[in-house]
Coordinates of C-alpha atoms in Angstrom, one line a residue:
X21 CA 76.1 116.8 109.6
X22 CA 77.5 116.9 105.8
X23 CA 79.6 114.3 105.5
X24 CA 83.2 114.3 103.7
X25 CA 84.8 111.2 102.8
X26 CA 88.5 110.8 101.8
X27 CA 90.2 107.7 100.3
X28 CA 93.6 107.4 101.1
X29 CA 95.6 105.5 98.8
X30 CA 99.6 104.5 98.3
X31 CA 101.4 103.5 95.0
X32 CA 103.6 100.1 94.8
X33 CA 107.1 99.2 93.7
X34 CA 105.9 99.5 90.2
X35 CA 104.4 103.0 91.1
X36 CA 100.6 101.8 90.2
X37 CA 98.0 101.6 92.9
X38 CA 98.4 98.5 95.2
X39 CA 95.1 96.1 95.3
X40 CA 94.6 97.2 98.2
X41 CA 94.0 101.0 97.7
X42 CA 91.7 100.3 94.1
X43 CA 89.7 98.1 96.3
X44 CA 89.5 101.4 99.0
X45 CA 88.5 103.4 95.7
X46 CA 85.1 101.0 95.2
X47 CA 84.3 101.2 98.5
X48 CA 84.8 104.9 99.1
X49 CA 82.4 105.3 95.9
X50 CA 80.2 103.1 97.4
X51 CA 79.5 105.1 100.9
X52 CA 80.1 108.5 98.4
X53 CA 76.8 107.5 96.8
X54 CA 75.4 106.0 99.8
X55 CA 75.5 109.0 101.7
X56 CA 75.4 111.7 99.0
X57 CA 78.7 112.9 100.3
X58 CA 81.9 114.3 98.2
X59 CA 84.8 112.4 97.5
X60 CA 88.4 112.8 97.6
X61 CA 91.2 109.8 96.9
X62 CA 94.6 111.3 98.1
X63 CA 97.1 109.5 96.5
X64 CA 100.8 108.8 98.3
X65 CA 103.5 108.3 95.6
X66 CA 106.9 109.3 94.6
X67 CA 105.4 110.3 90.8
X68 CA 101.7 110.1 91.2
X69 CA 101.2 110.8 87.3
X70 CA 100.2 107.4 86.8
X71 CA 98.0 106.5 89.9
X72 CA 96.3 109.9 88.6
X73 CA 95.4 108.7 85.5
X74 CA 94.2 105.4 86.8
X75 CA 91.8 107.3 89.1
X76 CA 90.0 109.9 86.9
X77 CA 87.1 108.0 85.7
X78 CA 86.1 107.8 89.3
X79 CA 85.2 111.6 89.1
X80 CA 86.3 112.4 92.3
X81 CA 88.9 115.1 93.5
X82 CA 92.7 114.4 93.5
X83 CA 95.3 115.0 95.8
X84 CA 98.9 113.8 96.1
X85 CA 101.6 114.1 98.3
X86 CA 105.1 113.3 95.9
X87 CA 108.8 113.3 96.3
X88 CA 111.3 111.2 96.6
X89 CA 110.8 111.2 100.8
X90 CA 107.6 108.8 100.2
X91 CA 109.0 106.3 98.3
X92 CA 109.4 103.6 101.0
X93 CA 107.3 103.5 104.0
X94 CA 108.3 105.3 106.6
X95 CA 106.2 106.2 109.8
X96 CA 107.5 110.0 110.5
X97 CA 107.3 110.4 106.1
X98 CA 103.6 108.4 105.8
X99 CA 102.0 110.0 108.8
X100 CA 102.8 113.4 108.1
X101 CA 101.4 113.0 104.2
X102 CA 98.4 111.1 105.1
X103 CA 97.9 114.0 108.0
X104 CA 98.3 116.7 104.8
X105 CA 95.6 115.3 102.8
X106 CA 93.1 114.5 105.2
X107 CA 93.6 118.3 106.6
X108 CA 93.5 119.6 102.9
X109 CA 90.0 117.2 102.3
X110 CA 88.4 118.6 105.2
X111 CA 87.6 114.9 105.7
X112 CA 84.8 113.5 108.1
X113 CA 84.8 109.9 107.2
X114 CA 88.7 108.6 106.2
X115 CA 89.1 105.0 104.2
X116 CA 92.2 103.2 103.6
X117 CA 93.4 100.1 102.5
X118 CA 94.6 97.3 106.0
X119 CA 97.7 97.5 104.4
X120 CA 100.9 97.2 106.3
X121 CA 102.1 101.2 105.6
X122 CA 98.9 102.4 106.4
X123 CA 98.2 100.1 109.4
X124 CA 101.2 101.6 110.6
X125 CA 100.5 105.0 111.2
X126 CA 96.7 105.8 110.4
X127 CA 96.1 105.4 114.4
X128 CA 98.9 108.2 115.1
X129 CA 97.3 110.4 112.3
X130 CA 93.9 109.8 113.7
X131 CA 95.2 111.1 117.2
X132 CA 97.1 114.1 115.8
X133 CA 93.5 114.8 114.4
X134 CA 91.4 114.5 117.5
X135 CA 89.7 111.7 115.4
X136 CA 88.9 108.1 116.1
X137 CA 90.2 104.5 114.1
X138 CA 88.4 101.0 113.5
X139 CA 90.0 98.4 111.5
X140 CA 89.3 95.1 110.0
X141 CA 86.0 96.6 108.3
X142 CA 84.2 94.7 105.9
X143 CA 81.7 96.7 104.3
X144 CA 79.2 99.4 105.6
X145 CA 75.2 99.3 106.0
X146 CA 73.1 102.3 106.6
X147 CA 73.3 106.4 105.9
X148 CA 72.0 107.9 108.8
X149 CA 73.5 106.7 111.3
X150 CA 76.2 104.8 109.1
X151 CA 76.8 101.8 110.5
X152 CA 80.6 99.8 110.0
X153 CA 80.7 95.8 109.9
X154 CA 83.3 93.7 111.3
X155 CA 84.5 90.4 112.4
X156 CA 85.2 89.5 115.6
X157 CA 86.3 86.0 117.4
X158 CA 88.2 85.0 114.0
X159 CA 85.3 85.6 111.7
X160 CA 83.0 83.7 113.9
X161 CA 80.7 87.3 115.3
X162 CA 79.8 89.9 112.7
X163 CA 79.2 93.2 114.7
X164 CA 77.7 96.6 113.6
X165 CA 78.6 99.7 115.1
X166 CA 78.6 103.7 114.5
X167 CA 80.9 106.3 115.6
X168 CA 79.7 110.1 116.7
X169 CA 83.3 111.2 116.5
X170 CA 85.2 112.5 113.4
X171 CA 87.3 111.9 111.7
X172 CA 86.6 108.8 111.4
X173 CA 89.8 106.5 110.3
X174 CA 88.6 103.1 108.7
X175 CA 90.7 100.4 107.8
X176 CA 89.1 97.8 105.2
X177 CA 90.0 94.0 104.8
X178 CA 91.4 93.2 101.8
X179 CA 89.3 91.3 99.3
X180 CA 85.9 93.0 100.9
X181 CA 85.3 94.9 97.5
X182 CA 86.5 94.8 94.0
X183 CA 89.3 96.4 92.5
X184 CA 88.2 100.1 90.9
X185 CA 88.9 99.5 86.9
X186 CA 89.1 102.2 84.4
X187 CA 90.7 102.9 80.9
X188 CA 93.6 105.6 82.0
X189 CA 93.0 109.1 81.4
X190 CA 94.2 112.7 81.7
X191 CA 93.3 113.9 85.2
X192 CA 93.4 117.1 87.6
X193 CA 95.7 117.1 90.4
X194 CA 96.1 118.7 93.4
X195 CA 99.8 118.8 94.6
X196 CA 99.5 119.0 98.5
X197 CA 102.8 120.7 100.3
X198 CA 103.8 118.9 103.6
X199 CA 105.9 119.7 106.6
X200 CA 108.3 117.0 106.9
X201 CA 109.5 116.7 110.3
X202 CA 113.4 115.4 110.9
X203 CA 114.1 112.1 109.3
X204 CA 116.1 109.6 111.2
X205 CA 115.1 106.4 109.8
X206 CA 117.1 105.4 106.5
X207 CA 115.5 102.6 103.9
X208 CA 119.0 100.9 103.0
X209 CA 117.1 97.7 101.0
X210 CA 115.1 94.9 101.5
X211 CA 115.3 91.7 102.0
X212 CA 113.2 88.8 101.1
X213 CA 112.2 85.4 100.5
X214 CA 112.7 83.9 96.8
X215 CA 110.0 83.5 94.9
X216 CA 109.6 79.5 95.5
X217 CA 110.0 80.0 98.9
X218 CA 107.3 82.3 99.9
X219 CA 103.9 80.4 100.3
X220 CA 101.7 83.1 101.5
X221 CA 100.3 84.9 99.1
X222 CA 96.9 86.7 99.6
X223 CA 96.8 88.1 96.4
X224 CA 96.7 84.5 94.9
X225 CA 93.1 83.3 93.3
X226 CA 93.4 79.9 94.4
X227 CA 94.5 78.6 98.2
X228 CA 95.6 75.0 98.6
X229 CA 95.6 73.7 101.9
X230 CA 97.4 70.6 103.0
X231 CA 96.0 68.4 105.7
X232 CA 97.7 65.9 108.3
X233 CA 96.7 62.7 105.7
X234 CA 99.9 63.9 104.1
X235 CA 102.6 62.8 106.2
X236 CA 100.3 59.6 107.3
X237 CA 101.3 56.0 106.4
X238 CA 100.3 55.2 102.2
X239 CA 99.1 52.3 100.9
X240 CA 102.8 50.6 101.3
X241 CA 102.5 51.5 105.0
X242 CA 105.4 53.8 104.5
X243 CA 105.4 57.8 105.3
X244 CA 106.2 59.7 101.7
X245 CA 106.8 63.8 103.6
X246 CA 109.4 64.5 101.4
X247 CA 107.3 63.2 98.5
X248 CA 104.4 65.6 100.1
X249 CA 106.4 68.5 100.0
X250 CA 108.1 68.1 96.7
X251 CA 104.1 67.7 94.9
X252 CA 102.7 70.8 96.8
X253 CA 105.6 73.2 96.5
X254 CA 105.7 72.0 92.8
X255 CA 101.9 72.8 92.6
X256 CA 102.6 76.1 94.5
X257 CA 105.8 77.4 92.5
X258 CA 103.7 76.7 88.7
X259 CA 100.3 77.6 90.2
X260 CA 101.1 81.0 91.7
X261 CA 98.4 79.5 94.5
X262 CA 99.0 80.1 97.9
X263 CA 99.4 77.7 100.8
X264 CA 97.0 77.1 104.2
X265 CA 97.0 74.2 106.9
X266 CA 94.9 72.6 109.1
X267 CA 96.1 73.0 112.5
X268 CA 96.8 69.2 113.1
X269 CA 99.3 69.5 110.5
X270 CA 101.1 72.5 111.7
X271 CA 101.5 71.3 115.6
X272 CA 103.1 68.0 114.2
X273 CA 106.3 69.7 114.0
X274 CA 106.3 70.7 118.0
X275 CA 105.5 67.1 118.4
X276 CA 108.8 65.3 117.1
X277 CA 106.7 64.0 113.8
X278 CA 107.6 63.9 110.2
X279 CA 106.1 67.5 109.0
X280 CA 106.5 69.4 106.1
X281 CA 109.3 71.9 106.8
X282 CA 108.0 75.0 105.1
X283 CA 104.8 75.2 107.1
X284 CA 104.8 76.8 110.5
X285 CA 101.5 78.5 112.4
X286 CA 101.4 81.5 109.8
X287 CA 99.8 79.3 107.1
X288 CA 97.1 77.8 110.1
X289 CA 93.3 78.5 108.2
X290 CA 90.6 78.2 110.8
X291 CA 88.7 79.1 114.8
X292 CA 92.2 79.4 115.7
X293 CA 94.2 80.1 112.6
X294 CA 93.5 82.8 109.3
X295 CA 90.4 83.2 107.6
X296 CA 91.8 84.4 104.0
X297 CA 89.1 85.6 101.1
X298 CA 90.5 83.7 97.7
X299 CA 88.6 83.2 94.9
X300 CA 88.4 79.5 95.1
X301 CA 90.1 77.1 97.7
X302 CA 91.1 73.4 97.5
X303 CA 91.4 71.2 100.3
X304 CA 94.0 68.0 100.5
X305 CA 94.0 65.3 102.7
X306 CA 91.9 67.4 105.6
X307 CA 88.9 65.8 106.5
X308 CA 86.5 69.3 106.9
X309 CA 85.7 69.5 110.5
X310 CA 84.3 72.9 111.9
X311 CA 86.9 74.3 113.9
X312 CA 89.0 74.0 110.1
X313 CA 86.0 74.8 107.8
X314 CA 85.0 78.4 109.9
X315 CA 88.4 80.0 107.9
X316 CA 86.9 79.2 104.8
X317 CA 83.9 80.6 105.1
X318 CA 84.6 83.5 102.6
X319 CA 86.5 81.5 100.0
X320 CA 84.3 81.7 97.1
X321 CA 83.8 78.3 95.3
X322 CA 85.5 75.5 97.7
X323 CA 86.9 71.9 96.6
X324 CA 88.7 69.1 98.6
X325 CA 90.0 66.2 97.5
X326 CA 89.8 63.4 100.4
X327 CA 89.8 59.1 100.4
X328 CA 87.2 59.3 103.4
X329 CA 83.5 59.7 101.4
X330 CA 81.6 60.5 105.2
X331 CA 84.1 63.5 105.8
X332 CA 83.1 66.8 106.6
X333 CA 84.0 68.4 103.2
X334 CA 81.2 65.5 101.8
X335 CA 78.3 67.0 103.9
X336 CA 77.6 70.3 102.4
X337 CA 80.8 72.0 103.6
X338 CA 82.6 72.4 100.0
X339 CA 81.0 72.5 96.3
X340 CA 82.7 69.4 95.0
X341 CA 84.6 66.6 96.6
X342 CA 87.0 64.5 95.0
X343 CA 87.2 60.9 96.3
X344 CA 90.9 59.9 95.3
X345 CA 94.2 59.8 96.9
X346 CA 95.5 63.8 96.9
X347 CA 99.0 62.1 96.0
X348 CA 97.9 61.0 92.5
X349 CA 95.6 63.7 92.1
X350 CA 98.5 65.9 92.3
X351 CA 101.0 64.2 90.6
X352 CA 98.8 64.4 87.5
X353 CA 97.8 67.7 88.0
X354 CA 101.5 69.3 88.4
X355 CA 101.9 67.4 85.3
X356 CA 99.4 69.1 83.6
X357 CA 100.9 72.5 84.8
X358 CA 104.3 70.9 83.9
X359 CA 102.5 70.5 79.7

């Protein structure tokens, strides 16, 4: 069967495209070309004048759903709109950022289609059949698959392709009317962390991840955690990096031990922990053992700093190794930052 792929894509706070959705533009090009298929990027925004522009060197056909009702995410809003376009498309094949406001309702809309939904793809091989890649057993079992049924909804992992880029331009779009249904959820605000508190950021180039040799005994036979924390949130705060752990770190806390107190079990990289996708990651005070390593197996150039020479990180598990005490490594470098 002719194939008919539809993007679906969702402006930010700033009312540009989100990462996330220019990303779903490359790959929807991608499988367009692979496939010999038309394209369609429908485009979810309050004003989507800008997003428009952004999108019309791709040369594929615009829709938008507007108004003031799609300005914050909201299931019965979102899932009707993204249930407009992909009736207007005609769509076979449906890809859309992993983003939390798609996440949310792209299942419902797949049902209210008749269609079926996969999520956590990574990239697509094939054209006939077209096969869909994933992860499985955190990131430890890469599986193919195909899907007979259609629509087919697919949510991508961030990072997995590059950002579309384009110099703006004027561009035709197709304003797409939808049915709202009774709205009984109200957006009053939000509410969030400050900037120097939040450590997770998967955005970020650079991911530092803090080991257990932190809050060990130093040279003086003393524990410095407060010192620890102070150095790293520094680093983190000037650096814009975001933050990982090795589990032995994290599960110090649940053991009465001195722990650095903004880490809990969300910033766990690893078997049992996150596999994030940053440009480049640097390891402190970890000492590179498998069950760790395994959630940096897509991080792109990988350094660790560590006072052990025969640790894992030194036997072909990161690109370069610093031998030197991730204290005064980091002192000096947050002073660099500070310059």
């Amino acid at each position: 069967m002719m194939e008919s792929i539809l993007v679906l894509t969702h402006t930010g706070d700033d009312s540009a495209l989100t990462k996330g959705s220019l990303e779903a533009v490359t790959a929807g090009l991608e499988l367009a070309s692979r496939l010999a298929a038309p394209l369609a990027i429908g485009i979810l925004a309050v004003n989507p004048a800008e997003a428009a522009s952004a999108l019309a060197a791709a040369g594929a056909r615009l829709l938008a759903v507007s108004g003031q009702a799609f300005a914050q995410p909201r299931y019965a809003t979102d899932a009707a709109a993204c249930e407009a376009l992909c009736r207007a498309a005609n769509a076979t094949i449906v890809l859309a950022p992993g983003s939390s406001r798609f996440a949310r309702v792209a299942a419902g809309v797949a049902h209210r289609l008749g269609g079926i939904i996969d999520t956590h793809i990574t990239a697509f091989n094939g054209a006939n059949p077209l096969e869909a890649s994933r992860w499985f057993y955190r990131q430890r079992i890469e599986a193919l698959f195909t899907r007979e049924a259609r629509p087919w909804f697919l949510l991508l992992n961030s990072g997995t392709h590059a950002a579309f880029t384009s110099e703006p331009a004027t561009a035709a779009v197709e304003n797409i009317e939808v049915s709202l249904p009774a709205i009984r959820t109200t957006v009053t605000g939000f509410r969030s962390p400050e900037a120097n508190q939040q450590t997770i950021r998967p955005d970020a180039r650079l991911l530092l991840v803090a080991g257990a040799g932190w809050t060990k005994k130093q040279p003086d036979g003393l524990t410095h955690s407060t010192q620890a924390g102070e150095l790293i949130l520094n680093f983190l705060h000037r650096s814009g990096a975001s933050l990982g752990s090795s589990k032995s770190l994290v599960d110090q806390g649940s053991d009465g031990n001195s722990v650095l107190p903004f880490l809990t079990h969300m910033n766990q990289i690893g078997q049992t922990g996150a596999t994030p996708r940053h440009a480049k990651g640097l390891s402190t005070c970890c000492h590179g053992e498998e069950p760790h390593v395994v959630g940096w197996r897509f991080i792109g150039e990988r350094r660790a700093i560590s006072l052990d020479p025969n640790c894992g990180w030194t036997r072909g598990k990161a690109d370069v190794v610093y031998i030197a005490d991730a204290f005064q490594v980091m002192e000096k470098v947050n002073a660099l930052l500070r310059r």
